[in-house]
Amino acid sequence: MKNIFNSKKSTRKQPSGDDSDPPLSPQQAHHYHQSRPSQSQSQSPSHTVSSRSEPASPIKPSTGPSRKSSRPASPGSRPQRDPAKPRPSRSFGKHSADSRRSKHDTDIHPLNLPPAEREKRLSAMSERSSFDKMDVDKENSAQPPSSPPAPQPQKSFSVPITSPTNGTKPEANGEGPAPPPHRSNPSSPVPSEAEQAEGFKSLGNKSFKERQYKKAIKEYTQAIELVPDSPTYLSNRAAAYMSDGQYDAALEDCSRAVDLDPQNPKFLLRLARIYTNLGRPEEAITTFSRIHPAPSAKDMAAAREMQHHMKAAQDALNSGTSGSMVLHAIDQAEKLLAPGATRPRKWQLMRGNAYLKMGGLNSLGEAQNIAMSLLRQNNQDPEALVLRGRALYAQGENDKAIQHFRKALSGDPDFKDAVRWLRIVQKLDRMKEEGNADYKAGRWQAAFDKYTSALEIDPTNRGTNSKLLQNRALCQVKLKNYDGAITDCERAVALDPSYLKARKTKANALGQAERWEDAVREWKKIQELDPEDRTIMKEIRKAELELKKSQRKDYYKILGVSKDADESTIKKAYRKLAIIHHPDKNRDDEGAAERFKDIGEAYETLSDPQKRARYDSGEDLIDPSEMFGGGGGGGMAGGIDPEILFSMMNGGGAFGGGGGGGFSGGGFPGGGFPGGRPRAQGFPGSFHFG
């Protein structure tokens, strides 16, 4: 047995004839490759091929070079074992393969190895993986650059997963597996803009039929944004605008549609109706005339009627007829406007001019409102500025009127109406100021002439002309032309019924003309118009007193002298008339004696200063019961104005002269209280009739 073991041992230790080492175990081969990576990489491809071509045998004697060539060139060049074939076992001499195998088999999973061996196995696998990557890079770098091949669609692919359980790895050919193609379902074809626009149009038509006009406008607008030059879309949106009450927007759309398709009768008819709804009958009728075949009379009826009313209004305004006729015609035309449509600017200006023609305070206020409404839309509107300036001028605010006319000219220097009215107001102001200056200076006739010239400047200005007439009436009162003054005042009141100053001037003129009954009547009318003015009652009392005085004998008129005649004038007039109307010289005239008596009474009263004062003041007409009203209730009864009474007392006519303030001898007609000594009747001096 010992020899047997020795022979086996010697057999193992003695080298063979070819001096070859025993083949390495897999574990030894792995450690060998780790210690000599450069050498394995430096071997030529021919050696690798030859080593792969040699069949495996349990014991193969070889020389040194052959031993080196039998080792693999690199870990990457080791042939991959077919998993279907079992790994061949190799026997070395008489020993079994299990005795030569390393303690830990390489096929054992690294997690089943001891910790130290596990770390080595994992580090070896990591280094081997890095070598493979480098080899791939080298192979790729050796290839010339070329364009990448077109990706081939493939039905399916699987990602290869390398598992380190068996220590194998996939072949590295320099290219990884092709990535899967991007899978996407083919989408439906995108509609064109025209198709989208048609869709929005259909939605708009549906909304229009459902009377959802704002929604229809929005949908038609989306269609127009896609196809801006489609006359159909524009016309449809115009119809929606009309139904929604937006006529200005409808006009813009329909006008564009007609420009794009000028011969389309549907578009033209819609445009004509829009013109009618907006109050533009002339343009509507012109558009109707472009339609072929011609539209029906019913379609054109509203436009023709509107045109008729506005023509009547313009004719009434130009002819100077009543402004109410102009307003009536405009009202009839406005009934044909669409509900909610804005009144045309031209119509508003005509209405304002009609109110100016009427001239009343309320009418002037309406004209002002129209002008302000237009100026809120455009504060530089020259026609609206002139309209407001004219209203201010008619109200007597000439300074503000001039400002408006000048503002209108600043925006439009060639605006003829503004130039005309500015010149009128400036000239009228100048003439009026000159007349006022003459009146204050006492040049009555010159002032009268200036006011007359001013009245000819603008006969249509009711407010200003009424003031000029009143001023001229004052001049005529000073010139004692009472009838002319009364006429001027009546004209002023006719122009402005609320002008109280002209009424007062008329009442005074009536009194100066000794038409006291008319004067009392006029003052009472003034009191009804202005009951708060207490001075009017005073004037009424004076007029009533003068009325009573006028109903008695007028001694001044009997003697034929003025009320301001002096004593000598009165005496001369009396002597002359007494000789003429003496009864002895007029025996056949039965009335001569009565006239002679009146002449004597007149001279007796007017020749005595106290009697004349009582006569002039009307003291002789006052009933004592009216002066000292009965009943202790106090005050003056009978409605006598205390101011009138005291003026009479101060004149010496009522409570005269000396003593203790008693009644003078001439306090009452007949020379004192009843029972006193009567004064002799007859001619003063030597003439006396018994």
XYZ file of C-alpha atoms in Angstrom:
690
model
C 0.000 0.000 0.000
C 2.772 2.321 0.826
C 4.360 1.732 -2.447
C 1.147 2.249 -4.101
C 0.715 5.649 -2.450
C 4.280 6.529 -3.165
C 3.916 5.628 -6.733
C 0.872 7.804 -6.921
C 2.633 10.603 -5.242
C 5.670 10.320 -7.364
C 3.580 10.119 -10.353
C 1.914 13.408 -9.369
C 5.109 15.232 -8.576
C 7.300 14.091 -11.392
C 6.945 16.185 -14.428
C 6.039 14.598 -17.635
C 8.192 14.425 -20.568
C 6.774 17.631 -22.159
C 7.307 19.569 -18.899
C 3.771 20.696 -18.665
C 1.995 21.953 -15.555
C -1.267 20.393 -14.482
C -4.352 22.146 -15.690
C -5.682 24.858 -13.397
C -8.916 24.548 -11.522
C -11.645 27.070 -12.321
C -10.889 28.975 -9.144
C -7.189 29.055 -9.876
C -7.827 30.143 -13.385
C -10.001 32.988 -12.059
C -7.243 34.204 -9.752
C -4.764 33.915 -12.514
C -6.768 36.127 -14.803
C -7.071 38.686 -12.083
C -3.297 38.813 -11.581
C -2.468 39.039 -15.306
C -5.095 41.036 -17.096
C -2.631 42.771 -19.372
C -1.153 39.567 -20.603
C -4.509 38.128 -21.418
C -5.368 41.276 -23.281
C -2.047 41.279 -25.200
C -2.546 37.891 -26.723
C -3.271 37.851 -30.368
C -6.606 36.735 -31.716
C -4.902 33.752 -33.391
C -3.934 32.233 -30.109
C -7.431 32.630 -28.850
C -8.846 30.881 -31.830
C -6.394 27.995 -31.614
C -7.080 27.505 -27.957
C -10.810 27.338 -28.624
C -10.304 24.796 -31.407
C -8.410 22.273 -29.274
C -10.534 19.534 -27.735
C -10.638 19.256 -24.002
C -8.904 16.162 -22.511
C -8.385 15.021 -18.966
C -4.599 15.098 -19.162
C -2.747 16.881 -21.896
C 1.003 17.165 -21.772
C 2.249 20.347 -23.370
C 5.182 22.644 -23.333
C 5.321 26.139 -21.947
C 4.057 27.920 -24.972
C 1.287 25.446 -25.423
C 0.324 25.864 -21.774
C 0.075 29.554 -22.190
C -1.980 29.259 -25.274
C -4.396 26.917 -23.537
C -5.436 29.694 -21.130
C -8.156 32.051 -22.212
C -6.988 35.426 -23.555
C -9.391 37.480 -21.479
C -12.548 37.047 -19.518
C -14.457 38.533 -22.425
C -13.073 35.974 -24.871
C -14.185 32.925 -22.933
C -16.735 30.939 -24.873
C -20.229 30.957 -23.393
C -21.262 27.532 -22.255
C -24.353 26.166 -23.829
C -26.870 25.806 -21.032
C -28.299 22.685 -22.707
C -25.032 20.753 -22.514
C -23.595 19.566 -19.225
C -20.275 20.880 -18.257
C -17.595 18.319 -19.204
C -15.570 16.923 -16.386
C -11.875 16.553 -16.686
C -9.730 13.980 -14.929
C -6.123 14.487 -14.165
C -4.270 11.195 -14.070
C -5.509 8.794 -11.468
C -7.093 11.377 -9.197
C -10.778 12.161 -9.424
C -12.122 15.488 -10.644
C -13.624 16.263 -7.256
C -10.266 16.095 -5.545
C -8.775 18.680 -7.892
C -11.766 21.052 -7.740
C -11.414 24.085 -5.513
C -13.021 24.243 -2.166
C -15.769 26.609 -3.356
C -17.313 26.026 -6.738
C -17.749 29.015 -9.028
C -21.297 27.994 -9.765
C -22.290 28.595 -6.178
C -24.353 31.800 -5.725
C -22.272 34.539 -4.055
C -24.823 34.923 -1.259
C -24.152 31.286 -0.270
C -20.436 31.899 0.108
C -18.626 32.882 3.281
C -18.261 36.647 3.783
C -14.621 36.874 2.733
C -15.126 34.753 -0.345
C -18.364 36.616 -1.135
C -16.538 39.950 -1.265
C -13.905 38.574 -3.578
C -16.531 37.076 -5.864
C -18.459 40.310 -6.089
C -15.353 42.442 -6.721
C -14.266 40.026 -9.446
C -17.673 40.272 -11.088
C -17.507 44.073 -10.921
C -14.065 44.202 -12.555
C -15.140 41.778 -15.213
C -18.117 43.944 -15.998
C -15.827 46.975 -16.421
C -13.562 45.032 -18.787
C -16.533 44.084 -20.900
C -17.548 47.741 -21.191
C -14.108 48.769 -22.273
C -13.975 46.009 -24.877
C -17.276 47.195 -26.264
C -15.951 50.719 -26.409
C -12.837 49.593 -28.223
C -14.782 47.622 -30.734
C -17.111 50.560 -31.281
C -14.226 52.991 -31.606
C -12.531 50.755 -34.141
C -15.535 50.906 -36.408
C -15.784 53.847 -38.760
C -18.650 56.263 -37.978
C -21.687 55.675 -40.017
C -25.217 56.924 -40.069
C -27.486 55.080 -37.689
C -29.701 52.492 -39.348
C -33.366 53.293 -39.706
C -35.350 51.884 -36.806
C -37.231 48.763 -37.753
C -40.666 48.399 -36.239
C -40.928 45.238 -34.244
C -43.899 43.564 -32.820
C -42.480 43.018 -29.383
C -39.194 42.863 -27.602
C -37.917 41.751 -24.254
C -35.205 43.378 -22.239
C -32.456 40.813 -21.479
C -31.730 40.553 -17.798
C -28.314 39.214 -16.821
C -28.267 37.161 -13.698
C -25.030 36.652 -11.781
C -26.212 33.268 -10.423
C -24.260 31.244 -12.901
C -21.418 33.671 -13.541
C -22.230 33.968 -17.200
C -22.804 37.087 -19.215
C -24.205 37.812 -22.661
C -22.036 38.188 -25.622
C -20.812 41.690 -26.262
C -21.027 42.572 -29.926
C -20.715 46.307 -29.487
C -24.475 46.976 -29.837
C -27.211 46.731 -27.311
C -30.702 45.550 -28.079
C -32.806 47.956 -30.169
C -35.223 50.073 -28.059
C -38.922 49.500 -28.559
C -40.668 51.837 -30.968
C -42.973 54.616 -29.580
C -46.426 53.241 -29.702
C -49.162 55.845 -30.413
C -52.590 55.428 -31.786
C -53.117 57.432 -34.985
C -55.334 60.528 -34.097
C -58.330 61.677 -36.124
C -57.585 64.219 -38.902
C -57.501 67.912 -37.723
C -60.380 69.945 -39.246
C -59.493 72.992 -41.310
C -60.302 76.571 -40.281
C -63.165 76.708 -42.756
C -64.686 73.558 -41.271
C -64.314 74.925 -37.751
C -65.922 78.187 -38.830
C -68.886 76.318 -40.288
C -69.267 74.535 -36.983
C -69.392 77.830 -35.075
C -71.861 79.180 -37.607
C -74.154 76.178 -37.040
C -73.971 76.749 -33.298
C -74.777 80.423 -33.826
C -77.791 79.609 -35.985
C -79.066 77.266 -33.299
C -78.646 79.885 -30.571
C -80.338 82.508 -32.766
C -83.379 80.282 -33.250
C -83.499 79.795 -29.484
C -83.440 83.614 -29.065
C -80.125 83.464 -27.221
C -78.781 86.407 -29.159
C -75.733 87.172 -27.043
C -74.594 83.580 -27.280
C -75.216 83.616 -31.030
C -73.109 86.772 -31.356
C -70.257 85.078 -29.519
C -70.400 82.001 -31.760
C -70.628 84.028 -34.964
C -67.655 86.036 -33.746
C -65.614 82.830 -33.374
C -66.486 81.914 -36.943
C -65.489 85.385 -38.182
C -62.152 85.168 -36.374
C -61.376 82.057 -38.385
C -62.724 83.395 -41.697
C -62.771 87.222 -41.420
C -63.915 87.901 -44.987
C -67.032 85.775 -45.018
C -70.052 87.999 -45.836
C -72.436 85.294 -44.622
C -70.930 85.200 -41.154
C -70.934 89.006 -40.974
C -74.554 89.213 -42.090
C -75.614 86.578 -39.577
C -73.894 88.411 -36.758
C -75.552 91.647 -37.919
C -78.938 89.943 -37.590
C -78.028 88.824 -34.069
C -76.919 92.357 -33.196
C -80.245 93.729 -34.468
C -82.234 91.290 -32.375
C -80.122 92.211 -29.350
C -80.724 95.931 -29.892
C -77.126 96.768 -30.889
C -77.930 98.589 -34.109
C -74.647 100.431 -34.496
C -72.695 97.171 -34.390
C -75.223 95.606 -36.754
C -74.698 98.453 -39.219
C -70.949 97.946 -39.203
C -71.179 94.197 -39.857
C -73.851 94.488 -42.525
C -71.953 97.257 -44.322
C -68.874 95.007 -44.488
C -70.994 92.141 -45.783
C -72.427 94.343 -48.540
C -68.941 95.535 -49.456
C -67.842 91.907 -49.855
C -70.988 90.895 -51.762
C -72.569 94.057 -53.239
C -75.290 92.294 -55.229
C -76.689 90.051 -52.528
C -80.366 91.103 -52.095
C -80.609 89.563 -48.649
C -77.678 91.615 -47.359
C -78.995 94.804 -48.979
C -82.472 94.352 -47.517
C -81.015 93.830 -44.064
C -78.843 96.920 -44.437
C -81.831 99.044 -45.499
C -83.796 97.904 -42.470
C -80.911 98.801 -40.183
C -80.801 102.292 -41.696
C -84.535 102.655 -41.053
C -84.230 101.475 -37.460
C -81.468 104.016 -36.853
C -83.479 106.923 -38.278
C -81.629 107.345 -41.566
C -84.472 107.126 -44.102
C -82.597 108.682 -47.025
C -79.850 106.059 -46.875
C -82.441 103.326 -46.400
C -84.321 104.337 -49.539
C -81.061 104.536 -51.496
C -80.198 100.999 -50.383
C -83.664 99.742 -51.286
C -83.130 101.059 -54.823
C -80.079 98.780 -55.226
C -82.092 95.602 -54.631
C -83.120 93.575 -57.691
C -85.850 92.580 -57.917
C -87.260 95.636 -56.176
C -88.516 95.131 -52.601
C -92.184 95.312 -51.750
C -93.943 98.528 -50.776
C -94.423 97.116 -47.285
C -90.684 96.803 -46.810
C -90.169 100.434 -47.781
C -93.229 101.911 -46.003
C -91.503 102.740 -42.716
C -88.581 104.482 -44.405
C -90.838 106.563 -46.646
C -93.092 107.629 -43.771
C -90.108 108.575 -41.652
C -88.686 110.634 -44.491
C -92.039 112.436 -44.902
C -92.231 113.443 -41.224
C -88.656 114.705 -41.079
C -89.139 116.762 -44.228
C -92.205 118.381 -42.665
C -90.227 119.147 -39.513
C -87.398 120.744 -41.483
C -89.810 122.847 -43.532
C -91.571 124.070 -40.384
C -88.248 124.954 -38.816
C -87.056 126.882 -41.864
C -90.336 128.694 -42.468
C -90.466 130.156 -38.978
C -93.752 128.559 -38.006
C -94.500 127.477 -34.467
C -91.908 125.257 -32.837
C -94.659 122.936 -31.637
C -95.280 121.880 -35.262
C -91.638 120.892 -35.561
C -91.828 118.869 -32.357
C -94.978 117.084 -33.514
C -93.372 115.985 -36.791
C -90.245 114.759 -34.992
C -92.358 112.818 -32.495
C -94.134 111.034 -35.335
C -90.831 110.097 -36.964
C -89.379 108.816 -33.684
C -92.248 106.346 -33.344
C -90.773 104.487 -36.345
C -87.381 104.000 -34.706
C -86.453 100.565 -33.426
C -87.043 99.965 -29.701
C -84.000 101.073 -27.780
C -82.391 102.789 -30.759
C -80.599 106.056 -30.066
C -82.221 109.185 -31.458
C -80.236 110.481 -34.410
C -78.032 113.428 -33.567
C -79.559 115.467 -36.392
C -83.035 114.959 -34.976
C -81.917 116.040 -31.512
C -80.445 119.251 -32.917
C -83.686 119.977 -34.780
C -85.651 119.426 -31.587
C -83.356 121.816 -29.720
C -83.819 124.504 -32.385
C -87.592 124.039 -32.157
C -87.445 124.668 -28.410
C -85.396 127.805 -29.062
C -88.075 128.951 -31.494
C -90.734 128.516 -28.829
C -88.694 130.712 -26.499
C -90.389 130.041 -23.157
C -88.466 129.366 -19.978
C -89.352 125.676 -20.017
C -88.561 125.438 -23.720
C -85.170 127.059 -23.235
C -84.474 124.606 -20.428
C -85.290 121.672 -22.735
C -82.952 123.076 -25.375
C -80.220 123.309 -22.746
C -80.792 119.666 -21.754
C -80.482 118.473 -25.350
C -77.277 120.429 -25.835
C -75.772 119.054 -22.623
C -76.686 115.495 -23.626
C -74.845 115.892 -26.925
C -71.869 117.536 -25.238
C -71.539 114.610 -22.829
C -70.948 112.408 -25.848
C -68.524 114.889 -27.438
C -67.622 118.067 -25.561
C -66.120 119.530 -28.737
C -69.286 119.142 -30.841
C -69.570 122.574 -32.529
C -73.288 122.274 -33.298
C -74.108 121.320 -29.714
C -71.965 124.205 -28.441
C -73.832 126.664 -30.663
C -77.170 125.226 -29.520
C -76.307 125.754 -25.863
C -74.871 129.191 -26.601
C -78.111 130.220 -28.272
C -80.127 128.976 -25.285
C -77.944 131.035 -22.936
C -78.259 134.045 -25.231
C -82.049 133.718 -25.252
C -81.995 133.661 -21.451
C -79.991 136.883 -21.369
C -76.661 135.287 -20.354
C -74.760 136.805 -23.237
C -71.297 136.468 -21.707
C -71.651 132.682 -21.363
C -73.166 132.500 -24.837
C -70.121 134.256 -26.320
C -67.834 131.749 -24.576
C -69.671 128.811 -26.174
C -69.573 130.370 -29.635
C -65.840 130.963 -29.348
C -65.249 127.393 -28.179
C -67.142 126.106 -31.198
C -64.948 128.246 -33.474
C -61.786 126.955 -31.799
C -62.772 123.447 -32.904
C -64.072 124.502 -36.328
C -62.937 127.992 -37.388
C -65.094 127.829 -40.532
C -68.341 126.975 -38.756
C -70.652 129.647 -40.150
C -73.374 129.380 -37.526
C -70.897 130.039 -34.728
C -69.494 133.071 -36.566
C -72.971 134.440 -37.262
C -74.279 134.139 -33.712
C -71.095 135.465 -32.185
C -71.380 138.627 -34.287
C -75.077 139.024 -33.463
C -74.551 138.786 -29.716
C -71.567 141.122 -29.739
C -73.387 143.760 -31.807
C -76.526 143.515 -29.708
C -74.546 143.919 -26.508
C -72.816 146.994 -27.887
C -76.062 148.690 -28.957
C -77.759 147.895 -25.681
C -74.911 149.326 -23.613
C -74.920 152.521 -25.664
C -78.673 152.910 -25.138
C -78.318 152.399 -21.379
C -75.597 155.041 -21.253
C -77.830 157.581 -23.032
C -80.757 156.838 -20.740
C -78.668 157.349 -17.601
C -77.415 160.632 -19.020
C -80.993 161.834 -19.593
C -80.723 161.707 -23.365
C -84.112 160.106 -23.783
C -84.420 160.430 -27.527
C -80.898 159.142 -28.190
C -81.552 156.165 -25.918
C -84.828 155.538 -27.719
C -83.006 155.449 -31.069
C -80.319 153.046 -29.790
C -82.897 150.624 -28.446
C -84.806 150.778 -31.710
C -81.656 149.859 -33.678
C -80.896 146.991 -31.299
C -84.366 145.538 -31.827
C -83.626 145.153 -35.537
C -80.506 142.992 -35.003
C -82.206 139.749 -33.997
C -86.000 139.760 -34.214
C -86.126 136.082 -33.140
C -84.591 136.627 -29.717
C -87.643 136.817 -27.529
C -85.863 137.266 -24.216
C -83.483 140.022 -25.246
C -86.036 141.844 -27.366
C -88.536 141.922 -24.511
C -85.940 143.710 -22.390
C -85.131 146.150 -25.179
C -88.824 146.959 -25.608
C -89.220 147.603 -21.914
C -86.220 149.931 -21.934
C -87.623 151.798 -24.900
C -90.975 152.106 -23.112
C -89.210 153.877 -20.221
C -87.775 156.346 -22.693
C -91.251 157.022 -24.101
C -92.643 157.628 -20.633
C -89.971 160.257 -20.126
C -90.869 161.732 -23.490
C -94.543 161.706 -22.384
C -95.456 159.393 -25.220
C -97.591 157.228 -22.987
C -99.462 155.395 -25.679
C -96.180 154.360 -27.311
C -94.822 153.212 -23.960
C -97.931 151.115 -23.321
C -97.585 149.496 -26.761
C -93.924 148.599 -26.175
C -94.754 147.042 -22.815
C -97.515 144.956 -24.328
C -95.096 143.651 -26.980
C -92.539 142.820 -24.301
C -95.131 140.881 -22.284
C -96.222 139.029 -25.413
C -92.631 137.870 -25.937
C -92.191 136.945 -22.279
C -95.429 136.616 -20.270
C -93.480 136.254 -17.029
C -91.677 139.570 -17.485
C -93.136 141.505 -14.513
C -90.974 144.577 -14.994
C -92.641 145.283 -18.340
C -96.070 144.894 -16.721
C -95.171 147.417 -14.025
C -93.940 149.902 -16.600
C -97.220 149.507 -18.437
C -99.234 150.159 -15.279
C -97.263 153.323 -14.599
C -97.738 154.451 -18.186
C -101.476 153.883 -17.877
C -101.511 156.053 -14.790
C -99.496 158.768 -16.507
C -102.043 158.676 -19.316
C -104.734 159.112 -16.620
C -106.244 155.760 -17.469
C -106.550 154.918 -13.829
C -109.151 152.269 -14.151
C -106.837 150.316 -16.506
C -103.914 151.036 -14.205
C -105.749 149.569 -11.195
C -106.638 146.492 -13.236
C -103.015 146.020 -14.343
C -101.641 146.360 -10.829
C -104.046 143.751 -9.555
C -102.856 141.327 -12.279
C -99.303 141.931 -11.178
C -100.283 141.198 -7.585
C -101.715 137.825 -8.650
C -98.448 136.933 -10.392
C -96.298 138.048 -7.460
C -98.306 138.039 -4.217
C -95.179 138.255 -2.061
C -94.272 141.750 -3.248
C -95.799 144.153 -0.695
C -94.981 147.237 -2.743
C -97.602 146.210 -5.290
C -100.387 146.763 -2.779
C -99.144 150.294 -2.219
C -99.327 150.965 -5.953
C -102.836 149.565 -6.070
C -103.983 151.979 -3.354
C -102.433 154.922 -5.118
C -104.085 153.949 -8.376
C -107.444 153.544 -6.682
C -107.106 156.992 -5.129
C -106.206 158.486 -8.451
C -109.195 156.728 -9.934
C -111.454 158.465 -7.431
C -109.779 161.739 -8.131
C -110.281 161.257 -11.814
C -113.974 160.716 -11.309
C -114.467 164.137 -9.703
C -114.259 167.493 -11.465
C -110.828 168.122 -12.876
C -110.147 171.709 -11.972
C -106.944 171.806 -13.956
C -108.779 170.602 -17.008
C -111.610 173.105 -16.470
C -109.103 175.948 -16.386
C -107.051 174.458 -19.145
C -103.772 174.499 -17.206
C -101.269 171.867 -16.308
C -101.029 170.404 -12.841
C -97.768 172.170 -12.207
C -99.062 175.604 -13.265
C -98.161 178.509 -10.974
C -100.574 180.942 -9.371
C -100.335 183.668 -12.029
C -100.989 181.177 -14.812
C -104.048 179.907 -13.015
C -105.317 183.488 -12.459
C -104.906 184.458 -16.122
C -106.677 181.320 -17.275
C -109.560 181.961 -14.879
C -110.112 185.566 -15.985
C -110.101 184.603 -19.615
C -112.578 181.777 -19.222
C -114.828 183.725 -16.875
C -115.308 186.471 -19.455
C -115.979 183.933 -22.208
C -118.509 181.831 -20.304
C -120.206 184.598 -18.253
C -123.981 184.014 -18.345
C -124.641 187.636 -19.307
C -122.748 187.080 -22.520
C -124.390 183.722 -23.194
C -128.049 184.356 -22.529
C -129.166 181.822 -25.127
C -126.777 179.110 -23.832
C -128.323 177.232 -20.937
C -125.077 175.522 -20.131
C -123.084 178.716 -19.817
C -124.141 179.268 -16.225
C -123.006 175.735 -15.233
C -119.673 176.176 -16.945
C -119.201 179.540 -15.285
C -119.876 177.921 -11.909
C -117.276 175.177 -12.524
C -114.703 177.764 -13.537
C -115.272 179.599 -10.279
C -114.902 176.376 -8.229
C -111.713 175.502 -10.012
C -110.194 178.877 -9.418
C -111.286 178.917 -5.768
C -109.594 175.583 -5.091
C -106.446 176.035 -7.105
C -105.804 179.627 -6.074
C -105.672 178.637 -2.393
C -102.476 176.689 -1.650
C -104.032 174.630 1.112
C -107.113 173.710 -0.884
C -104.993 172.958 -3.887
C -102.789 170.656 -1.811
C -105.832 168.818 -0.442
C -107.230 168.555 -3.931
C -104.026 167.275 -5.427
C -103.544 164.683 -2.668
C -107.176 163.574 -2.748
C -107.753 164.532 0.859
C -111.105 165.917 0.014
C -112.159 162.470 -1.174
C -111.275 160.684 2.054
C -114.168 159.860 4.325
C -113.341 160.524 8.004
C -114.847 157.165 8.873
C -112.285 155.563 6.595
C -109.438 157.538 8.136
C -110.281 156.677 11.743
C -111.979 153.384 11.479
C -114.588 152.749 14.048
C -114.613 150.354 16.835
C -111.425 150.966 18.750
C -109.837 148.101 16.932
C -107.112 150.327 16.015
C -105.533 151.567 13.035
C -106.663 153.094 9.879
C -109.704 151.430 8.494
C -110.849 151.527 4.962
C -107.539 150.356 3.521
C -105.899 153.783 3.338
C -102.142 153.482 3.101
C -100.609 155.265 6.131
C -97.785 156.512 3.956
C -100.258 158.282 1.696
C -102.043 159.746 4.668
C -98.887 161.103 6.274
C -97.720 162.546 2.989
C -100.944 164.457 2.804
C -100.533 165.676 6.380
C -97.018 166.868 5.786
C -98.241 168.804 2.793
C -100.475 170.866 5.064
C -103.615 169.826 3.383
C -105.166 167.700 6.077
C -103.843 168.782 9.398
C -102.669 172.319 9.043
C -101.329 175.227 10.637
C -101.151 176.800 13.924
C -102.464 176.499 17.333
C -102.557 173.289 19.115
C -102.576 171.172 16.017
C -106.263 171.597 15.391
C -107.959 171.688 12.039
C -107.310 174.809 10.046
C -109.972 176.881 8.644
C -109.580 175.395 5.231
C -109.443 171.840 6.357
C -112.610 170.851 4.597
C -114.328 172.158 1.528
C -116.358 175.205 2.309
C -113.867 176.829 4.653
C -113.773 174.670 7.755
C -116.099 172.537 9.742
C -119.777 172.831 9.010
C -121.210 175.841 10.760
C -118.156 177.984 10.231
C -118.179 181.252 8.410
C -118.590 180.647 4.716
C -116.292 182.347 2.347
C -117.738 184.865 -0.049
C -118.300 183.489 -3.542
C -117.429 185.429 -6.667
C -114.486 186.761 -8.568
C -111.484 187.762 -6.565
C -111.024 191.459 -6.135
C -113.664 193.730 -7.617
C -115.714 191.012 -9.454
C -118.456 189.648 -7.293
C -121.786 188.109 -8.211
C -124.561 188.228 -5.583
